[in-house]
Short mmCIF file of C-alpha atoms in Angstrom, two decimals:
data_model
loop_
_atom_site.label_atom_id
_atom_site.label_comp_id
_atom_site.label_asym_id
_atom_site.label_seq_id
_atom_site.Cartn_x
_atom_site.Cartn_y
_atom_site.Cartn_z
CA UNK T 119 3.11 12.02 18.12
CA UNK T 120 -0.09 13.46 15.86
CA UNK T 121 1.40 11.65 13.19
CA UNK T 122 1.04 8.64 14.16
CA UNK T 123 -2.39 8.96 15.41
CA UNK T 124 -3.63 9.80 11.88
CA UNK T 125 -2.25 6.27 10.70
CA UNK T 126 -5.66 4.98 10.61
CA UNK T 127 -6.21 1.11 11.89
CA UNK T 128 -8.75 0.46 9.55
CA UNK T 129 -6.64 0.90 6.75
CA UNK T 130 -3.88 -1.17 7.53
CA UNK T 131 -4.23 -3.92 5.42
CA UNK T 132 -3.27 -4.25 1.95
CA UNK T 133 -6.48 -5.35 0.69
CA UNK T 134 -8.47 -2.47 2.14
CA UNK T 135 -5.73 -0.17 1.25
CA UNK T 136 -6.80 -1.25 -1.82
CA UNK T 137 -10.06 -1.44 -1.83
CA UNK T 138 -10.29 2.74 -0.69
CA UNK T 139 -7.35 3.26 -3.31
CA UNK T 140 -9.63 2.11 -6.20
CA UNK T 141 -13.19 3.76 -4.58
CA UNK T 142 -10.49 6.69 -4.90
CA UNK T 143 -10.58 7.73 -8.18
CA UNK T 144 -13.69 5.38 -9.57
CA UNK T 145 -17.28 6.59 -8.63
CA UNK T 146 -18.12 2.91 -7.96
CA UNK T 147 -16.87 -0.29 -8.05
CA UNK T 148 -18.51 -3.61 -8.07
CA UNK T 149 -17.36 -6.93 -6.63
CA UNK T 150 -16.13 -8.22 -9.62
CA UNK T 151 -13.95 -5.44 -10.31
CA UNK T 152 -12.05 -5.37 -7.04
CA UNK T 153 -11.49 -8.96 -7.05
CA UNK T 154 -9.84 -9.12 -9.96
CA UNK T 155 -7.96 -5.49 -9.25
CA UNK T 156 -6.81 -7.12 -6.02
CA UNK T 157 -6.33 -10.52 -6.44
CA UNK T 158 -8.60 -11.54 -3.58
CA UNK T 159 -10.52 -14.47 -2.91
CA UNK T 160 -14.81 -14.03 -2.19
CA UNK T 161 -14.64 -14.51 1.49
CA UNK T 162 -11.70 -12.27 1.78
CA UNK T 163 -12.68 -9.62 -0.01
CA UNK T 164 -16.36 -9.65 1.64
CA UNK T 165 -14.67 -9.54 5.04
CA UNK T 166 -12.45 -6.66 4.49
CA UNK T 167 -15.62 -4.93 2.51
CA UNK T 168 -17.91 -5.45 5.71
CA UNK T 169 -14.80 -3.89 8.34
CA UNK T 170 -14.99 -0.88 5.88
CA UNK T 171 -18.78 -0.58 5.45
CA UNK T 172 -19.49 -0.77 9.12
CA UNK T 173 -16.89 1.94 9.73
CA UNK T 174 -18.90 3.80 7.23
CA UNK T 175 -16.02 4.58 5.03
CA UNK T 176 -17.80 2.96 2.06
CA UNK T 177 -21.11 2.27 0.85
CA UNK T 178 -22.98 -0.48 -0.24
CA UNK T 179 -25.43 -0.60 -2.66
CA UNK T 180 -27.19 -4.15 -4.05
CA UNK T 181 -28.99 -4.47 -6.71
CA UNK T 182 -30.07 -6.41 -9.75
CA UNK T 183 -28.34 -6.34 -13.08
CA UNK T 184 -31.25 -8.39 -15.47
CA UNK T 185 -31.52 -11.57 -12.36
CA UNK T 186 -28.11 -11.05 -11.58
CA UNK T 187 -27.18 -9.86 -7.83
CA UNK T 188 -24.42 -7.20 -8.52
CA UNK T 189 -22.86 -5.52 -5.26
CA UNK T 190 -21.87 -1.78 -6.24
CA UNK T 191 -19.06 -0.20 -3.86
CA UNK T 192 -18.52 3.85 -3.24
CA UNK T 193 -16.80 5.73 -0.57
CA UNK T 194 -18.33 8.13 1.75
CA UNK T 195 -17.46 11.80 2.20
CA UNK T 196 -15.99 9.84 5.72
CA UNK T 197 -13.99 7.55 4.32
CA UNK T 198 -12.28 9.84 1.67
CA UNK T 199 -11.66 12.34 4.48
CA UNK T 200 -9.84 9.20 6.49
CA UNK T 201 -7.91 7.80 3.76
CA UNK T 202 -6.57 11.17 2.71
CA UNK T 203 -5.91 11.69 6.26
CA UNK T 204 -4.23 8.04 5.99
CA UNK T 205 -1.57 9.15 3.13
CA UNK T 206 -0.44 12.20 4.55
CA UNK T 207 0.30 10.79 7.59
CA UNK T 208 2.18 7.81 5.07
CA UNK T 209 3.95 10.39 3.61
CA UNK T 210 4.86 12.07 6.47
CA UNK T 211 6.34 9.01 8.32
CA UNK T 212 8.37 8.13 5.07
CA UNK T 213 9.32 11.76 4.86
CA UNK T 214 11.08 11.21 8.56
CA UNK O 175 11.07 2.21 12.40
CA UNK O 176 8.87 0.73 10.00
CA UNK O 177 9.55 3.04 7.21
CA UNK O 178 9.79 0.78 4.56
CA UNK O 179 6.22 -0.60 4.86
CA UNK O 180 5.11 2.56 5.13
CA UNK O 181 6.58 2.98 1.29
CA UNK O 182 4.94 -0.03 0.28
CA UNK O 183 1.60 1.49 1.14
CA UNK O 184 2.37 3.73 -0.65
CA UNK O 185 3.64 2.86 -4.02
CA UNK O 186 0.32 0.02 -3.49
CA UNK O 187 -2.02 2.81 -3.28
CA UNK O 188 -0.57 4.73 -6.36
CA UNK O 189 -0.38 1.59 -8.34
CA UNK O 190 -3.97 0.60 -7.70
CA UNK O 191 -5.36 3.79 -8.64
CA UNK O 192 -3.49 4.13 -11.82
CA UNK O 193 -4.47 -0.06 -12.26
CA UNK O 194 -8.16 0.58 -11.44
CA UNK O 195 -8.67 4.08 -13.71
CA UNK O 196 -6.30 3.87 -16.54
CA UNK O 197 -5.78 0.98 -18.93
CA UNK O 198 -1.82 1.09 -19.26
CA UNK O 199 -1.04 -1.51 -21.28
CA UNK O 200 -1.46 -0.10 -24.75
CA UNK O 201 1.21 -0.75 -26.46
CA UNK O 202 3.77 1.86 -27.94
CA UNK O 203 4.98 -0.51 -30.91
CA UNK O 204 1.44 -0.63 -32.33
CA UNK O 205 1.52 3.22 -32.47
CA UNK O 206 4.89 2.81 -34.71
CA UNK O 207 3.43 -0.14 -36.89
CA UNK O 208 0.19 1.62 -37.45
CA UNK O 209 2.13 4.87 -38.26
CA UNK O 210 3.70 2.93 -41.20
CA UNK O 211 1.25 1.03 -42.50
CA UNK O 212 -0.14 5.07 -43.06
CA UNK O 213 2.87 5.97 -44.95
CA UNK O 214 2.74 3.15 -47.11
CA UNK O 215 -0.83 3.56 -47.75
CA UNK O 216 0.00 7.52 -47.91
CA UNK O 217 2.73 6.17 -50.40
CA UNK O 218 0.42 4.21 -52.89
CA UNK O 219 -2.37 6.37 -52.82
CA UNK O 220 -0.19 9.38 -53.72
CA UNK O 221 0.65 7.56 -57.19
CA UNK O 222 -2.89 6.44 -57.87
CA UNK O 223 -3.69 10.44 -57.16
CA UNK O 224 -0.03 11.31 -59.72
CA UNK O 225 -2.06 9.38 -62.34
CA UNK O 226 -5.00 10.99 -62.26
CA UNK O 227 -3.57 14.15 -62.71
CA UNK O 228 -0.96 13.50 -65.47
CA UNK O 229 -4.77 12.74 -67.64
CA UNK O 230 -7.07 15.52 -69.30
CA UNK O 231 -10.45 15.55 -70.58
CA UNK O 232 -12.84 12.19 -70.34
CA UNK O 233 -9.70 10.03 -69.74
CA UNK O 234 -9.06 12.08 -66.35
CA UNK O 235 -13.02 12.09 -65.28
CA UNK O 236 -12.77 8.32 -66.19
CA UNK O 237 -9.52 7.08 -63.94
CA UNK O 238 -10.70 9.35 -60.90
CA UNK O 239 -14.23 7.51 -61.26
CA UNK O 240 -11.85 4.07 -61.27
CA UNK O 241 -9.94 5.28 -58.67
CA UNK O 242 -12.19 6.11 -56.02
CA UNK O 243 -12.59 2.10 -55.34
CA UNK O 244 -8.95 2.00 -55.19
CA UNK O 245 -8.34 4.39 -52.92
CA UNK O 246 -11.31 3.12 -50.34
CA UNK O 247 -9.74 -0.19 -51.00
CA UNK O 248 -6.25 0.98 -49.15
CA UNK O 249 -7.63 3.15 -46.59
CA UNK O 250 -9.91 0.05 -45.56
CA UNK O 251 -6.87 -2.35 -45.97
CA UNK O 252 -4.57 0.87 -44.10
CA UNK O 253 -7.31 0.59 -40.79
CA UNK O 254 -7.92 -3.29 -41.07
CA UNK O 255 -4.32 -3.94 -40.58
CA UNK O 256 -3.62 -0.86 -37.88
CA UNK O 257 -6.11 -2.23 -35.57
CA UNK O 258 -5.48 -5.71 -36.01
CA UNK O 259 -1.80 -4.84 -34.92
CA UNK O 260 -3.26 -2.39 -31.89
CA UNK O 261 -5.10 -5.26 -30.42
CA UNK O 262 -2.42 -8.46 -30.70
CA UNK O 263 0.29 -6.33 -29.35
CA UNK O 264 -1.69 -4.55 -26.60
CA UNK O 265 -3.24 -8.40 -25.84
CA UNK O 266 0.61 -9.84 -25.83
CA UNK O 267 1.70 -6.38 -23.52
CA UNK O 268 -1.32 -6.91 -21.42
CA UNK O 269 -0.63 -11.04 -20.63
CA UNK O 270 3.25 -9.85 -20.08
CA UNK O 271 1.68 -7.15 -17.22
CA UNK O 272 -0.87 -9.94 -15.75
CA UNK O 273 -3.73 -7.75 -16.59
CA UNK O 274 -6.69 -9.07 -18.25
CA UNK O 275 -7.10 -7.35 -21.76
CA UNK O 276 -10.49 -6.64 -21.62
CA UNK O 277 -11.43 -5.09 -17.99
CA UNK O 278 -13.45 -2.54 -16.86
CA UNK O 279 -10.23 -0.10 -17.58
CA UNK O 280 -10.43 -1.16 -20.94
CA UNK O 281 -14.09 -1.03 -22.25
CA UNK O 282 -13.63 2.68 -20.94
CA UNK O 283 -10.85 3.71 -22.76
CA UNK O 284 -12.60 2.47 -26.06
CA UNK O 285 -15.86 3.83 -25.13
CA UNK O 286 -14.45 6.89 -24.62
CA UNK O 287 -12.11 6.85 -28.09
CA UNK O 288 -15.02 5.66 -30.12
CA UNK O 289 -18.33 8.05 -29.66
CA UNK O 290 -15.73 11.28 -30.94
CA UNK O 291 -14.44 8.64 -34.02
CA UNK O 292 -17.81 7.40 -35.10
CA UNK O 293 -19.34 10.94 -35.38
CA UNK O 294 -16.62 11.93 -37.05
CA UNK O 295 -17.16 9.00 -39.49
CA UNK O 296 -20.90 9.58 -39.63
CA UNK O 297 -19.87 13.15 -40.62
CA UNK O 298 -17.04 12.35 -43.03
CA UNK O 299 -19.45 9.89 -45.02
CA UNK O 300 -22.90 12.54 -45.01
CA UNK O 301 -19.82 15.40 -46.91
CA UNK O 302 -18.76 12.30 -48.85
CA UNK O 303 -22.36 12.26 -49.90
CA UNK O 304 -22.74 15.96 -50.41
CA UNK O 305 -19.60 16.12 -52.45
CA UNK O 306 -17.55 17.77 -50.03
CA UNK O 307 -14.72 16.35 -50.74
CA UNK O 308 -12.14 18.90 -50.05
CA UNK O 309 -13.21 19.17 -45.98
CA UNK O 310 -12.74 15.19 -45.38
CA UNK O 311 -9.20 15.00 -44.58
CA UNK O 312 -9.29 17.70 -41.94
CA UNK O 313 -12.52 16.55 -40.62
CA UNK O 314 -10.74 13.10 -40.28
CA UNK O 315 -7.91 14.18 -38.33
CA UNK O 316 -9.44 16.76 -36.22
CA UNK O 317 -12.35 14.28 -35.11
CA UNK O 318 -9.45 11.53 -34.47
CA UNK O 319 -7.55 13.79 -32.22
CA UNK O 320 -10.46 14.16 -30.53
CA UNK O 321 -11.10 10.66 -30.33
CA UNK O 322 -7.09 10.21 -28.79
CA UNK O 323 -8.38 13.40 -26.23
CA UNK O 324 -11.19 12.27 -25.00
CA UNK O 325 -9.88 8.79 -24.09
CA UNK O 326 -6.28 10.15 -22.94
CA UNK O 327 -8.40 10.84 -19.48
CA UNK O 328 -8.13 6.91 -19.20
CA UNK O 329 -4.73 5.55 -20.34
CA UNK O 330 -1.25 7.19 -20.80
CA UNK O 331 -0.88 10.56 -20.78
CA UNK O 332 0.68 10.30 -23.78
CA UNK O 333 -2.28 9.92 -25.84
CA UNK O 334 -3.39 13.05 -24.59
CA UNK O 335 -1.02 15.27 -26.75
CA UNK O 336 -1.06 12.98 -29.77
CA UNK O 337 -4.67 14.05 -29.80
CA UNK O 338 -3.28 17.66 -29.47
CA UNK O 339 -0.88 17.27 -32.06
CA UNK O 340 -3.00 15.64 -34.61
CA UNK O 341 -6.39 18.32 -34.03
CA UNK O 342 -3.63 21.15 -34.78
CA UNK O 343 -2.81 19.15 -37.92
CA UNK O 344 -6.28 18.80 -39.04
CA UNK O 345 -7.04 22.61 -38.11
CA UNK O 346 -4.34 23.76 -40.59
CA UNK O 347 -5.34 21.67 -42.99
CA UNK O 348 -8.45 23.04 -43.35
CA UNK O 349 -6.88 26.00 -44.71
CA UNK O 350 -4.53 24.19 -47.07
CA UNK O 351 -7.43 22.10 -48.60
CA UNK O 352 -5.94 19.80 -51.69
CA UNK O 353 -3.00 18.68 -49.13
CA UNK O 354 -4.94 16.51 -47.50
CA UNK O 355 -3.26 13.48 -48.38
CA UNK O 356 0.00 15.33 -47.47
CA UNK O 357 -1.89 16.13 -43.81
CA UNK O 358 -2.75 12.48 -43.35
CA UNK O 359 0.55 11.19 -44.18
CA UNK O 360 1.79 13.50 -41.48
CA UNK O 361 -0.99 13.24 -39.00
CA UNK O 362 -1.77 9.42 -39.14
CA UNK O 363 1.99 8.12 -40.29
CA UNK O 364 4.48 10.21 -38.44
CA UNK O 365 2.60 11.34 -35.70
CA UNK O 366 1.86 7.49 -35.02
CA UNK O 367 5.75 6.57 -34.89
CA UNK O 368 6.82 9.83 -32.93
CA UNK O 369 4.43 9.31 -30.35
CA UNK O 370 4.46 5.25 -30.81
CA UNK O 371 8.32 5.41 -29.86
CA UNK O 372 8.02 8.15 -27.13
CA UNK O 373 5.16 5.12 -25.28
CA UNK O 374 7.46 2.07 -26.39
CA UNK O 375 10.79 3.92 -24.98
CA UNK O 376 8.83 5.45 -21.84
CA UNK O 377 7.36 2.47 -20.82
CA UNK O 378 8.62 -0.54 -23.13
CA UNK O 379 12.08 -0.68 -23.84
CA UNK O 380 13.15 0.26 -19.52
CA UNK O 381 10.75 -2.36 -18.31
CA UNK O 382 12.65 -5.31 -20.74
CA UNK O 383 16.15 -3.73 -19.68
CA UNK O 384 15.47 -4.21 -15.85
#
């Protein structure tokens, strides 16, 4: 049953599948960019960012662009450990 | 049990990696339009060039001083129309996908295409100056295929060995200086439509059959 205990909880959503599946393979992201990657709405979006940043799989960085607040997204060494972690076990299950 | 979710996850996270680092609506049918609109130019300049040639003595200097507007005149009218093509069909393949044109995916990829292509130009116009003329169409081609390269990293990998293709053009041209024109029909025309109809068959032409 080690399979299944690799399918992590956190990751069981589509949007924060696809929030770590973009943080992936881009060294940031900012809010923006992942709302309009995922088709999200703000409040969603900031929920599902929060349940990932307090599980430390990503980081959050604010900052101003000119007077513009910009919110800048990266994953941790943590989090890309985890989601790798995630797909194997995926693939595994599928593999069944 | 729940396999098939499972698969979902899966094909989600490919699809929003590839979404989120690769702008993959560039479209193949561009490639094959602009690829023509070389040949013709290819076509009309070669005459203009025929002309020259078939002069001698102050006639010949005097054409080839006419000609040189002529000849800027096409190449200008050659791009113009290429990218005007690249960016309605990639806008009209891009609505048809529900992406926006001009993301973050986007600015990338022509970010990445355009610092290799404007040193090139920079170049090409400083041995225009110098009266280089003879290394111009290699420098052209080789500099584009870097261009094509360098932003292959962020579209189809397609792209990737037109730039290939197109710097080993430009490379043997350089040793066959005075075939430039030949080299450019072959680099910029049919390399275009090869690789235009390899993207537009790939990725095009099964998507409108499904």
């Amino acid at each position: 049953m080690s399979i299944i205990n690799n399918i992590n909880k956190a990751f069981d959503h589509r949007i924060r599948l696809g929030i770590m599946s973009v943080l992936m393979v881009n060294d940031y992201a900012d809010f923006k960019m992942l709302k309009e990657l995922l088709g999200a709405t703000d409040g969603n979006l900031a929920s599902h960012t929060k349940a990932l940043e307090k599980e430390e799989y990503i980081l959050v960085e604010k900052q101003f662009i000119g007077r513009k607040p910009n919110t800048r997204y990266s994953v941790t060494k943590l989090g890309k450990l985890q989601f790798k972690r995630h797909i194997d076990a995926l693939e595994k299950l599928i593999g069944k | 049990m729940d396999s098939n979710k499972y698969l979902d996850d899966i094909s989600e996270i490919k699809n929003m990696m590839s979404r989120s680092s690769r702008f993959i609506s560039l479209s193949g049918l561009s490639g094959i339009l602009a690829g023509t609109y070389a040949l013709i130019g290819a076509y009309l300049a070669h005459g203009i060039i025929q002309n020259i040639e078939n002069q001698f003595g102050v006639k010949r200097f005097l054409t080839a001083l006419n000609s040189v507007e002529k000849l800027m005149l096409i190449a200008l009218i050659v791009i113009t129309s290429a990218v005007i093509t690249g960016i309605v069909l990639t806008y009209y393949k891009s609505k048809k996908n529900g992406d926006k044109l001009w993301d973050v995916s986007a600015k990338r990829l022509l970010t990445n295409f355009l610092i290799p292509l404007l040193t090139g130009g920079i170049f090409c116009f400083a041995m225009l100056n110098n009266g280089v003329f003879e290394y111009i169409a290699p420098s052209t081609l080789i500099f584009y295929g870097m261009a094509c390269l360098n932003a292959s990293k962020y579209t189809v990998r397609d792209v990737r060995y037109l730039g290939i293709t197109v710097i080993t053009l430009g490379l043997i041209s350089a040793y066959f200086t005075g075939y430039g024109l030949y080299f450019w029909a072959l680099g910029f025309g049919v390399c275009h439509i090869v690789y235009g109809a390899l993207m537009h068959f790939k990725y095009d032409w099964k998507k409108s059959k499904e």
